[in-house]
Coordinates of N, CA and C in Angstrom, one line a residue:
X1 N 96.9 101.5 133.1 CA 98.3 101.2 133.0 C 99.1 102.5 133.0
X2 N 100.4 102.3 133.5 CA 101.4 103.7 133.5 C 101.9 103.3 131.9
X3 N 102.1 104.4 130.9 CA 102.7 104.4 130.2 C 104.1 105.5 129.5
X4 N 104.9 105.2 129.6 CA 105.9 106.1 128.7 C 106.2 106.5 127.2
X5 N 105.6 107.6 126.7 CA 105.9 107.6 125.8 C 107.8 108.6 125.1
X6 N 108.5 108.0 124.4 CA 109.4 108.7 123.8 C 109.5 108.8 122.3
X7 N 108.9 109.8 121.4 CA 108.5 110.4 120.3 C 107.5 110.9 120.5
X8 N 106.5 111.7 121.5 CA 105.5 111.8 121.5 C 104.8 112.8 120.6
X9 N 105.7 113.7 120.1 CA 105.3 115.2 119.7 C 105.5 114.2 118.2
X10 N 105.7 113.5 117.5 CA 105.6 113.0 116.2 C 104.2 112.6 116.2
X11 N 104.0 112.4 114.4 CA 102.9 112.4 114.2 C 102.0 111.4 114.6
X12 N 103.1 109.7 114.8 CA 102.2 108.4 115.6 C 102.2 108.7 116.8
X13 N 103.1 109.4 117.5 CA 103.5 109.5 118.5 C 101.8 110.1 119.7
X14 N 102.1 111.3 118.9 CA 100.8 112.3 119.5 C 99.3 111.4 119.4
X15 N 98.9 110.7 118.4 CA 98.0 109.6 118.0 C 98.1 108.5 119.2
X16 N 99.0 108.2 119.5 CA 99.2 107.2 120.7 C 98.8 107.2 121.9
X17 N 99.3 109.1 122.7 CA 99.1 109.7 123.2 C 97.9 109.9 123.5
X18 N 97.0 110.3 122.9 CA 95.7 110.8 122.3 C 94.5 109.3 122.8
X19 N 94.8 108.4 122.0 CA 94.7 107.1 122.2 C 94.6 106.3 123.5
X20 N 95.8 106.6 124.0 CA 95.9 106.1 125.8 C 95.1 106.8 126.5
X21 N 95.1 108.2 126.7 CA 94.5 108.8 127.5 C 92.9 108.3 127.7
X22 N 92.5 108.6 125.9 CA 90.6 108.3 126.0 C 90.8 106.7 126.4
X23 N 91.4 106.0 126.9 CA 91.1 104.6 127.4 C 91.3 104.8 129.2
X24 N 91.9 106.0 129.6 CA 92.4 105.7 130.8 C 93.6 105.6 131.4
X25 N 94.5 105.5 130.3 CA 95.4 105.4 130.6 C 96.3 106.5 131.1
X26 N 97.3 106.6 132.2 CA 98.4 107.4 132.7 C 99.9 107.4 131.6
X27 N 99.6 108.5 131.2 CA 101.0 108.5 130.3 C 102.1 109.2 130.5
X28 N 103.5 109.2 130.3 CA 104.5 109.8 130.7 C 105.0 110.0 129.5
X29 N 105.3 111.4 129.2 CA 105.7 111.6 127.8 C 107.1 113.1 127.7
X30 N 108.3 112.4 127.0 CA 109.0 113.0 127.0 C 108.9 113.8 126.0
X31 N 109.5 115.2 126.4 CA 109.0 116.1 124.9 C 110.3 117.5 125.6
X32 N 110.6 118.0 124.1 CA 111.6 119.2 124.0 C 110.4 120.6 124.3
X33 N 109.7 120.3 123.0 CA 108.6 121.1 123.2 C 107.2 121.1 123.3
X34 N 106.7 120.9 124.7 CA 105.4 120.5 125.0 C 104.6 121.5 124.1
X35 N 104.6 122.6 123.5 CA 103.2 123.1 122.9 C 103.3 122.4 121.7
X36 N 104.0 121.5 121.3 CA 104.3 120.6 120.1 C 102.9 119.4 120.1
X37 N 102.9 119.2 121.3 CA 101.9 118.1 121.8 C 100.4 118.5 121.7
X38 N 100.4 119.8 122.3 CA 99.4 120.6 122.3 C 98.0 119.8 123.1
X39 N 98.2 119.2 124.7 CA 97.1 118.4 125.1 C 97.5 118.6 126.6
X40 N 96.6 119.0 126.9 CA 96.7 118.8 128.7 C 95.5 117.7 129.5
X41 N 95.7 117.3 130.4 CA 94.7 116.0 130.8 C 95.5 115.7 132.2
X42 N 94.8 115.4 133.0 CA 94.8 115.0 134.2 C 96.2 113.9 134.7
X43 N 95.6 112.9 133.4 CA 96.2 111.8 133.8 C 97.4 112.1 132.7
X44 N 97.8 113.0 131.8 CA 99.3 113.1 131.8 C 100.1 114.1 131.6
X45 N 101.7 113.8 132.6 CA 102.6 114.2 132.8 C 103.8 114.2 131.5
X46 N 104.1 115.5 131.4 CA 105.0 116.0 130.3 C 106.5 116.2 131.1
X47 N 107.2 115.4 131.1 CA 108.5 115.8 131.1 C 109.7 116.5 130.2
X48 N 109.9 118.1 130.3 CA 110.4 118.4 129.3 C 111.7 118.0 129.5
X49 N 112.6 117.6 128.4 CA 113.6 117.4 128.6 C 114.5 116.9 126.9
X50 N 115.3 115.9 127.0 CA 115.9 115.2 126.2 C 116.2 113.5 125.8
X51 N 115.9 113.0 125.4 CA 116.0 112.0 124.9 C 117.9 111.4 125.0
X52 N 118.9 112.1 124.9 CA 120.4 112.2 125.0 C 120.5 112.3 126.4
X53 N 119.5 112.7 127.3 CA 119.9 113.2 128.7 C 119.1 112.0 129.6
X54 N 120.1 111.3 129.9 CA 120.1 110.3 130.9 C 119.1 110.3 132.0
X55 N 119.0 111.8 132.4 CA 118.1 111.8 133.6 C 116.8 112.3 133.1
X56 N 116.6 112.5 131.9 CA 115.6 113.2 131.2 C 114.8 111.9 130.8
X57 N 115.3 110.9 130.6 CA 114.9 109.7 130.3 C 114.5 109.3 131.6
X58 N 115.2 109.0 132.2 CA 115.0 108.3 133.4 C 113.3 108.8 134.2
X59 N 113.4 110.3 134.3 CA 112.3 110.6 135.2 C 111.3 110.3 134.0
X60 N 111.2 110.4 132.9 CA 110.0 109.5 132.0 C 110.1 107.6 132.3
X61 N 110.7 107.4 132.5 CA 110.4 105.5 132.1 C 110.4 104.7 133.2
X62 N 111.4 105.2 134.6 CA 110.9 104.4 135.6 C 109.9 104.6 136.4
X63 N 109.5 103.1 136.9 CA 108.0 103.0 137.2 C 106.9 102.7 136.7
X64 N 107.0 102.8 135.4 CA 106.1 102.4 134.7 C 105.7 101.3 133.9
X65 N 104.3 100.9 133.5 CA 104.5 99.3 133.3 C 104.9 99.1 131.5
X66 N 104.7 99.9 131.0 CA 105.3 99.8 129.4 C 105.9 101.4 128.5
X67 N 106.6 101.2 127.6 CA 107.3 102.0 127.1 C 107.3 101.9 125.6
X68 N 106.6 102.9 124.9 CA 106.6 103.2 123.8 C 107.5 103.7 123.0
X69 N 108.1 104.0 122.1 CA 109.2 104.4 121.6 C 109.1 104.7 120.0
X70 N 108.8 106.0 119.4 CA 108.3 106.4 118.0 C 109.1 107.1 117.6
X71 N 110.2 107.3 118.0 CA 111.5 108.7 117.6 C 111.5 108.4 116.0
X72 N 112.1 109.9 115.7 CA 112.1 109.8 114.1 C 112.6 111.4 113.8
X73 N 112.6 111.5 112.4 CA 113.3 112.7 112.0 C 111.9 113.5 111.5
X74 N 110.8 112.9 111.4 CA 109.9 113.3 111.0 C 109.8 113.3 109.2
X75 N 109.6 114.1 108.3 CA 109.5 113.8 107.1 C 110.7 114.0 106.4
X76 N 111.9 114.2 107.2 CA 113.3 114.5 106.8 C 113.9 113.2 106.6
X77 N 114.4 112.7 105.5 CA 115.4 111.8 105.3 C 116.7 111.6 105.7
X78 N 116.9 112.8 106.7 CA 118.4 112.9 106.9 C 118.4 111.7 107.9
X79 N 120.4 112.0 107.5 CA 121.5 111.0 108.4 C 121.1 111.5 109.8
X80 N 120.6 110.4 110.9 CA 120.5 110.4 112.1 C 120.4 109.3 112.5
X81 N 121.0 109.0 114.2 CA 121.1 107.6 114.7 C 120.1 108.0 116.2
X82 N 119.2 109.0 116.1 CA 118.0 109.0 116.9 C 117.4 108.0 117.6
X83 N 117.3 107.0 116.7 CA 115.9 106.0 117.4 C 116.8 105.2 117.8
X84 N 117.7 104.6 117.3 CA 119.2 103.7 118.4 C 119.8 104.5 119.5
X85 N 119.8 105.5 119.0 CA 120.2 106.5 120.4 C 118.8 106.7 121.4
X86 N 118.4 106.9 121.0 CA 117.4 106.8 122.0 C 117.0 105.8 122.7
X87 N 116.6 104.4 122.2 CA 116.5 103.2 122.8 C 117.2 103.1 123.6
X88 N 119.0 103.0 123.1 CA 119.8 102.6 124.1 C 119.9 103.1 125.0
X89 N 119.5 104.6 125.3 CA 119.4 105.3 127.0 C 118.2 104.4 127.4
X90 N 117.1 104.1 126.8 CA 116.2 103.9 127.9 C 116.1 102.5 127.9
X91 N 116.6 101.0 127.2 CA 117.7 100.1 127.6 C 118.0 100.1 128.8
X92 N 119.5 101.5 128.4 CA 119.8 101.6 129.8 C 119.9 101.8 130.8
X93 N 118.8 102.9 131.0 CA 118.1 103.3 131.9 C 117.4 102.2 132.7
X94 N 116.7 101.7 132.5 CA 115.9 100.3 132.7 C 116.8 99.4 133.7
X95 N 118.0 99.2 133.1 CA 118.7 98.0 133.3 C 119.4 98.8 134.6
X96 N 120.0 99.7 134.2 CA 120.6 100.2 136.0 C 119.3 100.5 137.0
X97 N 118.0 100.4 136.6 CA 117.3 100.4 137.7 C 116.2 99.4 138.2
X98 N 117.2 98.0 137.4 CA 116.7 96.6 137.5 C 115.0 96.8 137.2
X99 N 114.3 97.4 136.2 CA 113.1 97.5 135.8 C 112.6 97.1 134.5
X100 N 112.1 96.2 134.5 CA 111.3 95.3 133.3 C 110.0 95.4 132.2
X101 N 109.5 97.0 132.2 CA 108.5 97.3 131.4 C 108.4 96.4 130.2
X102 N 107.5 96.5 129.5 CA 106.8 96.1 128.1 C 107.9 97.4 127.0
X103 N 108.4 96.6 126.5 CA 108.9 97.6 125.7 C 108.3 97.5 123.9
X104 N 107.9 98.5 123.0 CA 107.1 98.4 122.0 C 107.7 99.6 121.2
X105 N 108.4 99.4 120.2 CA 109.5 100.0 119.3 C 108.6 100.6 118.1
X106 N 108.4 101.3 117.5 CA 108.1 101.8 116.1 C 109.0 101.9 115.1
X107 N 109.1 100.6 114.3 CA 110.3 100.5 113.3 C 109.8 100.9 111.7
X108 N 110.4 100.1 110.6 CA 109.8 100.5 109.6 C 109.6 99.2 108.5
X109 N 108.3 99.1 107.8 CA 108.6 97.8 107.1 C 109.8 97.8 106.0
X110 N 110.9 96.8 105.3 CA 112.0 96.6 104.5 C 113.1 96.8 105.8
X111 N 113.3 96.9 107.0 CA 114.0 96.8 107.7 C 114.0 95.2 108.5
X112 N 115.0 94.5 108.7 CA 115.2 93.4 108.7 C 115.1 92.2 108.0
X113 N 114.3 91.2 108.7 CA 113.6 90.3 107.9 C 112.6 90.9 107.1
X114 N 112.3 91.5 107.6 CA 110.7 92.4 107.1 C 110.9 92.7 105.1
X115 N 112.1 93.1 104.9 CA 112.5 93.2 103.5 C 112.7 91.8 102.6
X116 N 112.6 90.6 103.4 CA 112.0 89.5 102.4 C 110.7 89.3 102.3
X117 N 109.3 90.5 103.0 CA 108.1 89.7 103.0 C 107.4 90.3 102.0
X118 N 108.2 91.5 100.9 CA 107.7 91.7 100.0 C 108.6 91.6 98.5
X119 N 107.9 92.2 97.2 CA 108.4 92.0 95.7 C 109.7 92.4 96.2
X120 N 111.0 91.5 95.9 CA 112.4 92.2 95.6 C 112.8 93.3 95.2
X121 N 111.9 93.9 94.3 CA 112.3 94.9 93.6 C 112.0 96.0 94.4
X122 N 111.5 96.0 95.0 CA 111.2 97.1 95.9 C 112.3 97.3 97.3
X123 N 113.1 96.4 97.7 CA 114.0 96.7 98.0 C 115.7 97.6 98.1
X124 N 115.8 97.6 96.7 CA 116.6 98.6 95.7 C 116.2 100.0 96.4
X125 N 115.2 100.1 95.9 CA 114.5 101.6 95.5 C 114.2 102.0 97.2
X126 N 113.2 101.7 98.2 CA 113.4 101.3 99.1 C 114.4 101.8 99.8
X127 N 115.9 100.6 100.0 CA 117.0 101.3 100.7 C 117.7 102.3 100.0
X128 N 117.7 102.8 99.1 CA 118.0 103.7 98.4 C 117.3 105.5 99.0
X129 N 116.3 105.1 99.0 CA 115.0 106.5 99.3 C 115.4 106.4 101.0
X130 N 115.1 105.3 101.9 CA 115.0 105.4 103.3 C 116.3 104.9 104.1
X131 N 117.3 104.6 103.6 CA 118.7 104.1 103.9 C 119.2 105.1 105.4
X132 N 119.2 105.3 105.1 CA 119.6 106.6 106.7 C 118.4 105.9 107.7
X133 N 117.1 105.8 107.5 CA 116.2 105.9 108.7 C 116.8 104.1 108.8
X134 N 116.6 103.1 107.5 CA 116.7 102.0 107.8 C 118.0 101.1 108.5
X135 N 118.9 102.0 108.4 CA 120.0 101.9 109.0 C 120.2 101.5 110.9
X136 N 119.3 103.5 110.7 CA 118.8 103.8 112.5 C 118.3 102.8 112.7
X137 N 117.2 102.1 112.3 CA 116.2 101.2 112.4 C 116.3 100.0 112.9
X138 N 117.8 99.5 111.8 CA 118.4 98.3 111.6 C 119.1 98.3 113.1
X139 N 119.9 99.3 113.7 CA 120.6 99.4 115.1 C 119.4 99.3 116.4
X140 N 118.3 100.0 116.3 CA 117.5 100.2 116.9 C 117.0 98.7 117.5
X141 N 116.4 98.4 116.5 CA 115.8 96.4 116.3 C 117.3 95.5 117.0
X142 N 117.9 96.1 117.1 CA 119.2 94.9 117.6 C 119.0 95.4 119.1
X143 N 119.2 96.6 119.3 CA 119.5 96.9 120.9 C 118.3 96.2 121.4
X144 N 116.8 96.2 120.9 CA 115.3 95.6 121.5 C 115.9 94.4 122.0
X145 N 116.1 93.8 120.8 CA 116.6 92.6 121.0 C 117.2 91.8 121.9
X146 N 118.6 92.7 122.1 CA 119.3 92.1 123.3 C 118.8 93.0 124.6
X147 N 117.9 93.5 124.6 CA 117.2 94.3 126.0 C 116.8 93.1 127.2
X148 N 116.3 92.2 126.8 CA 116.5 91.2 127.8 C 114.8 91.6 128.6
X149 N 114.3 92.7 127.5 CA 112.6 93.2 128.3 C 111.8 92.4 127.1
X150 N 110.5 92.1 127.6 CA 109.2 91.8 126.7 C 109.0 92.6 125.7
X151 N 109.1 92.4 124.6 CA 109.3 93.5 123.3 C 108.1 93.5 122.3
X152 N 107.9 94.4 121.3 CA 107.7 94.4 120.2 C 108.3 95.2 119.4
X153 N 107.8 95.0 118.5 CA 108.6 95.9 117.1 C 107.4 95.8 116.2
X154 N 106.9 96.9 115.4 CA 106.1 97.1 114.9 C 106.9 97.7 113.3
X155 N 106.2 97.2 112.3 CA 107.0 98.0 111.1 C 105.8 97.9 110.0
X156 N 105.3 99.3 110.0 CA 104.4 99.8 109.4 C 105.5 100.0 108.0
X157 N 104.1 99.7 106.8 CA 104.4 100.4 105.7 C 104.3 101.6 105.1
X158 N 104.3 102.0 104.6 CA 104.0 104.0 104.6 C 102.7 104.0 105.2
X159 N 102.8 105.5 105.5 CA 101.7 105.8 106.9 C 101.0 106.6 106.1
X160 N 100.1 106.9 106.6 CA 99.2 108.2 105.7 C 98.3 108.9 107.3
X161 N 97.9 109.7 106.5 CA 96.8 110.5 108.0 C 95.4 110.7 107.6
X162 N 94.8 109.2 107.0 CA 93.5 109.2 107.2 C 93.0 108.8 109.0
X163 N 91.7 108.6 108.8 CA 91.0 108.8 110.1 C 91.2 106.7 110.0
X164 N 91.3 106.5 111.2 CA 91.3 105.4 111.7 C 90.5 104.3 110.9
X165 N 90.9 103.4 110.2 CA 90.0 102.1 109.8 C 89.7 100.4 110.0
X166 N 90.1 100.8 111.6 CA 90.0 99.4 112.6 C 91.4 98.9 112.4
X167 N 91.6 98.0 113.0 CA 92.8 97.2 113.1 C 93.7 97.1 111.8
X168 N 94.9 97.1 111.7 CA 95.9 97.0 110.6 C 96.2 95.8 110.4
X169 N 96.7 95.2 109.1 CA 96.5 93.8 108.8 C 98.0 93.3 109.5
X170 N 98.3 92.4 110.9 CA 99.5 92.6 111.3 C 100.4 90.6 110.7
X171 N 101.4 91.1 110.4 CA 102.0 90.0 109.3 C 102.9 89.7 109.6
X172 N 103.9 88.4 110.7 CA 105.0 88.1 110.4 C 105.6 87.9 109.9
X173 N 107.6 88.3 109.3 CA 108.2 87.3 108.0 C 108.3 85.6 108.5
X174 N 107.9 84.8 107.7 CA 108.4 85.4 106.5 C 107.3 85.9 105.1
X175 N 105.8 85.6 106.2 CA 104.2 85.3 105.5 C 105.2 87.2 104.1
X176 N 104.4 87.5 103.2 CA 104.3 88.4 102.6 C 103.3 89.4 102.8
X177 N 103.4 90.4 102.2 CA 102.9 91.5 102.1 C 102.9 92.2 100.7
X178 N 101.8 93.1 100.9 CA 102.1 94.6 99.8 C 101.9 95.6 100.4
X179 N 103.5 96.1 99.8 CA 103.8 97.2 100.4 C 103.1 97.9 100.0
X180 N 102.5 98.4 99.4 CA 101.6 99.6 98.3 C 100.3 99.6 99.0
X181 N 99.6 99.2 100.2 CA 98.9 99.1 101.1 C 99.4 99.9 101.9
X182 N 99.2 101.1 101.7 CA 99.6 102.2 103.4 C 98.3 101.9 104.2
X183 N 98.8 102.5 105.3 CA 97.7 102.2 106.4 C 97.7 103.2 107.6
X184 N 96.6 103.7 108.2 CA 96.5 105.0 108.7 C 97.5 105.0 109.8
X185 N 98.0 106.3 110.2 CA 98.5 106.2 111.6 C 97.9 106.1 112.8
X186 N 96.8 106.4 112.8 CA 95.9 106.4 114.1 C 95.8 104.4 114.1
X187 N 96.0 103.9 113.1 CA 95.2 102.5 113.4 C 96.9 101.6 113.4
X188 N 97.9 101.9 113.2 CA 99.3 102.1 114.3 C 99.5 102.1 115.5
X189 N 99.1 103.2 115.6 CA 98.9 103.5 117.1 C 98.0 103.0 117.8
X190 N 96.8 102.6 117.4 CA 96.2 101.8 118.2 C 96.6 100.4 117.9
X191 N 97.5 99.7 117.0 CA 97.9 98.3 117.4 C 98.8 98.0 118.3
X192 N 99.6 99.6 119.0 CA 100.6 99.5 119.5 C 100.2 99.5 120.8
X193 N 98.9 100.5 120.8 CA 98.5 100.4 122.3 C 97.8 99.2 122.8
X194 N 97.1 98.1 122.0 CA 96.7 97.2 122.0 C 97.6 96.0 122.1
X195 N 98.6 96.0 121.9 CA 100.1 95.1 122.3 C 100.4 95.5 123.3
X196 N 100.2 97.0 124.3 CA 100.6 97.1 125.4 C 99.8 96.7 126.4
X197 N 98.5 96.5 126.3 CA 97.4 96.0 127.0 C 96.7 94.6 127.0
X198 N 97.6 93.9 126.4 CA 97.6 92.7 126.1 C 98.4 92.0 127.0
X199 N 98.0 90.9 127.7 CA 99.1 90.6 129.0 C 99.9 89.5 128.9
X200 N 99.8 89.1 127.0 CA 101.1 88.3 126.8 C 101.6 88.4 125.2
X201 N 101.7 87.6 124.8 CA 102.0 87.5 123.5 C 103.4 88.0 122.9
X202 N 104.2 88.4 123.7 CA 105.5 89.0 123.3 C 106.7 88.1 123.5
X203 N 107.9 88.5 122.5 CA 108.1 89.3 122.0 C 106.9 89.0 120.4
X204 N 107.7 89.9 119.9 CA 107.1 89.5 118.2 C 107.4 90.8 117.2
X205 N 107.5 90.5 116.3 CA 108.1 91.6 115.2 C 107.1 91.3 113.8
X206 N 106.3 92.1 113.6 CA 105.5 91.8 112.5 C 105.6 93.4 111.7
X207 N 104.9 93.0 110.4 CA 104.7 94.4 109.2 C 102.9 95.1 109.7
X208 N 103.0 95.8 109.2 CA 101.5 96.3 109.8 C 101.0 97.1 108.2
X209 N 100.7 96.7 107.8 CA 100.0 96.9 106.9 C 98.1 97.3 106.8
X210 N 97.5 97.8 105.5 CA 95.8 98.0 105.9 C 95.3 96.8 105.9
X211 N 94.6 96.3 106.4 CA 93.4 95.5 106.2 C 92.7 95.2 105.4

């Protein structure tokens, strides 16, 4: 499969990356700074560019049969509308060039419904700590939405960077969860790449939690 990645130089992002390749896969990955990525391989193509830049997008996402999307501020809690800004170019991008990819969003668990499938109290504290990202998040999840492409939304609970421990436990709302279950980012990344290789089952919005 052709794949586009936009967050790639993040930390699921590169995991993803990493992930598609050893399967075979052709990836297209937008990046500011490719030694960020730090991977060269046959089958992918680095477009340096911008995420805000229309045509920077564009030469990453058309043509291809799915589109990943893991933007983020990285461990910064700051005010930013990145990952809605981002989507919406490649949305739009898509749509002026009448193209229908697999689209597969990296959101966060307590954003949407997702915030009734665990203890209440953890909500408080929660939007309080991550309010800026869940905000971005909360915008992000709507644009998917009305995209009018085959979607997912993925909303992992804190991530951590152990080594991979098979499949993540994946949970629609309104079933529950515990949040206090982090779960690796490599096994993220591989649920994401596994929803994109999967030749139905979408849309769907679940929590991803360990196993």
């Amino acid at each position: 499969m052709k794949i586009a990645v936009i967050g790639a130089t993040g930390p699921t992002g590169q995991l993803f990356v990493q992930q598609a390749l050893a399967k075979g896969h052709h990836v297209t990955a937008l990046v500011r700074s490719p030694e960020k990525l730090g991977l060269t391989d046959p089958k992918l193509t680095l477009v340096v560019g911008d995420v805000y830049q229309t045509e920077d997008v564009a030469k990453t996402v058309i043509g291809q049969d799915a589109v990943f999307i893991a933007l983020g501020t990285g461990k910064k809690a700051s005010k930013s509308s990145i990952r809605a800004d981002g989507t919406r170019q490649v949305v739009q991008v898509l749509a002026a060039a009448g193209e229908k990819p697999k689209l597969v969003v990296l959101s966060s668990l307590g954003v949407g419904e997702s915030k009734k499938q665990y203890a209440f109290y953890w909500n408080g504290l929660l939007w309080f700590m991550l309010r800026h990202a869940f905000r971005d998040h909360t915008d992000q999840e709507a644009i998917v939405r009305a995209s009018g492409l085959r979607w997912a939304i993925l909303r992992p609970t804190f991530m951590n960077d152990k080594a991979g421990q098979g499949r993540p436990k994946a949970t629609p709302a309104p079933q529950s969860v515990k949040i206090r279950a982090s779960v690796p980012r490599a096994d993220v990344a591989a649920y994401a790449l596994r929803v994109i290789e999967q030749p139905d089952g979408l849309p769907q919005a679940v929590a991803l939690t360990a196993s």
